[in-house]
Short mmCIF file of C-alpha atoms in Angstrom, two decimals:
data_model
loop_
_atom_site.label_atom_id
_atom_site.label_comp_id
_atom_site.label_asym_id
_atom_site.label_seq_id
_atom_site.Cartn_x
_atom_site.Cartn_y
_atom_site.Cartn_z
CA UNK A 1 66.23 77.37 75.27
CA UNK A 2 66.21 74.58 72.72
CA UNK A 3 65.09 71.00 73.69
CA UNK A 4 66.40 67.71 72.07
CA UNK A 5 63.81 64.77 70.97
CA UNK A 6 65.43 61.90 70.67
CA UNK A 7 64.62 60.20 66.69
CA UNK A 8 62.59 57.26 68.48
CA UNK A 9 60.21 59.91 70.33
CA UNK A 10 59.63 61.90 68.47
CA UNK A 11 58.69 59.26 65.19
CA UNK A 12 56.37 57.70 68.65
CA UNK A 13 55.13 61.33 69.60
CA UNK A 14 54.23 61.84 65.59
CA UNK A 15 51.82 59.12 65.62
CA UNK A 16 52.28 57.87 62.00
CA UNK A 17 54.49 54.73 60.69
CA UNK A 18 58.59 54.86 61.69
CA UNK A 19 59.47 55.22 58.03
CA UNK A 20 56.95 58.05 57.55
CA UNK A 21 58.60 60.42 60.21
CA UNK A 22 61.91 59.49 59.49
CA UNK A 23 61.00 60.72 55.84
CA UNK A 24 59.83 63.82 57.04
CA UNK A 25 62.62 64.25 60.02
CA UNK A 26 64.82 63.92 56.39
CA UNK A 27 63.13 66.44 55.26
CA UNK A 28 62.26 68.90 57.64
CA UNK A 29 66.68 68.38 58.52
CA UNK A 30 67.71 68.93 54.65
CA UNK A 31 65.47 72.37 54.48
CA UNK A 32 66.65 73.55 57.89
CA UNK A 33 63.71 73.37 59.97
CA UNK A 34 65.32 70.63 62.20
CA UNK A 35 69.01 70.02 63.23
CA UNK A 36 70.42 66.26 64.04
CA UNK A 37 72.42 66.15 67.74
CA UNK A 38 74.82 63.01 68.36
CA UNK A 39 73.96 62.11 71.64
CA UNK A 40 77.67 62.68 73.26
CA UNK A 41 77.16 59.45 75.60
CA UNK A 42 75.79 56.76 73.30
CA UNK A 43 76.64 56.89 69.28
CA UNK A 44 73.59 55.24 68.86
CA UNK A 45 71.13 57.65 69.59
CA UNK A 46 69.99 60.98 67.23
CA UNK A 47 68.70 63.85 69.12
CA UNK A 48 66.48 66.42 67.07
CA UNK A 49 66.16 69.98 67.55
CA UNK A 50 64.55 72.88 66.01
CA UNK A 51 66.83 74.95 64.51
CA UNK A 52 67.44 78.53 65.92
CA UNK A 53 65.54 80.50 62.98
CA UNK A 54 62.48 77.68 63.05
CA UNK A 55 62.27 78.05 66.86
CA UNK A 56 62.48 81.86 66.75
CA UNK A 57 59.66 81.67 63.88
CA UNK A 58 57.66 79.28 66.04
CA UNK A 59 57.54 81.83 69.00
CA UNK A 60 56.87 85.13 67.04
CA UNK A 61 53.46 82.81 65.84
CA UNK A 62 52.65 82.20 69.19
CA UNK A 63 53.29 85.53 70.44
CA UNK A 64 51.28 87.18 67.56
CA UNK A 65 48.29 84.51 67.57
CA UNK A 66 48.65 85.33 71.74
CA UNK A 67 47.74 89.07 71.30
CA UNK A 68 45.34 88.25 68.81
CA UNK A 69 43.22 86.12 70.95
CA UNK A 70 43.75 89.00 73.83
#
C-alpha cells in the first residue's frame, strides 16, 4: 500500500530548511526514488510517494535486517 506526504509535511517531518528538502524531494523525484501526486481536489497541493521499486527495496531491508536481528 503506498502512502502520500503532502510537499509541506514532509519538508516539516524532514526537519531541515524548506528549500533544503525541496532540493532533495527534486532530487530524490528526478532519480526515481519519489513520485509527485496532484492532489485531485485542490491544484495547489503536491503529494509525494515512494515509488513502487523504492518501496519494494525499502521492505526487502526491513525484512532482511528483521531476520537478522531474530
Amino acid at each position: 500500500m503506498q502512502h502520500r506526504v503532502p510537499v509541506s509535511s514532509l519538508c516539516i517531518a524532514a526537519a531541515v530548511p524548506a528549500t533544503t528538502a525541496l532540493r532533495w524531494i527534486k532530487t530524490m523525484t528526478e532519480r526515481g526514488l519519489l513520485v509527485r501526486r496532484p492532489d485531485p481536489h485542490d491544484g495547489r497541493r503536491i503529494f509525494i510517494e515512494m515509488s513502487h521499486a523504492t518501496s519494494h527495496a525499502v521492505r526487502r531491508f526491513f525484512s532482511e535486517v528483521g531476520l537478522a536481528l531474530v
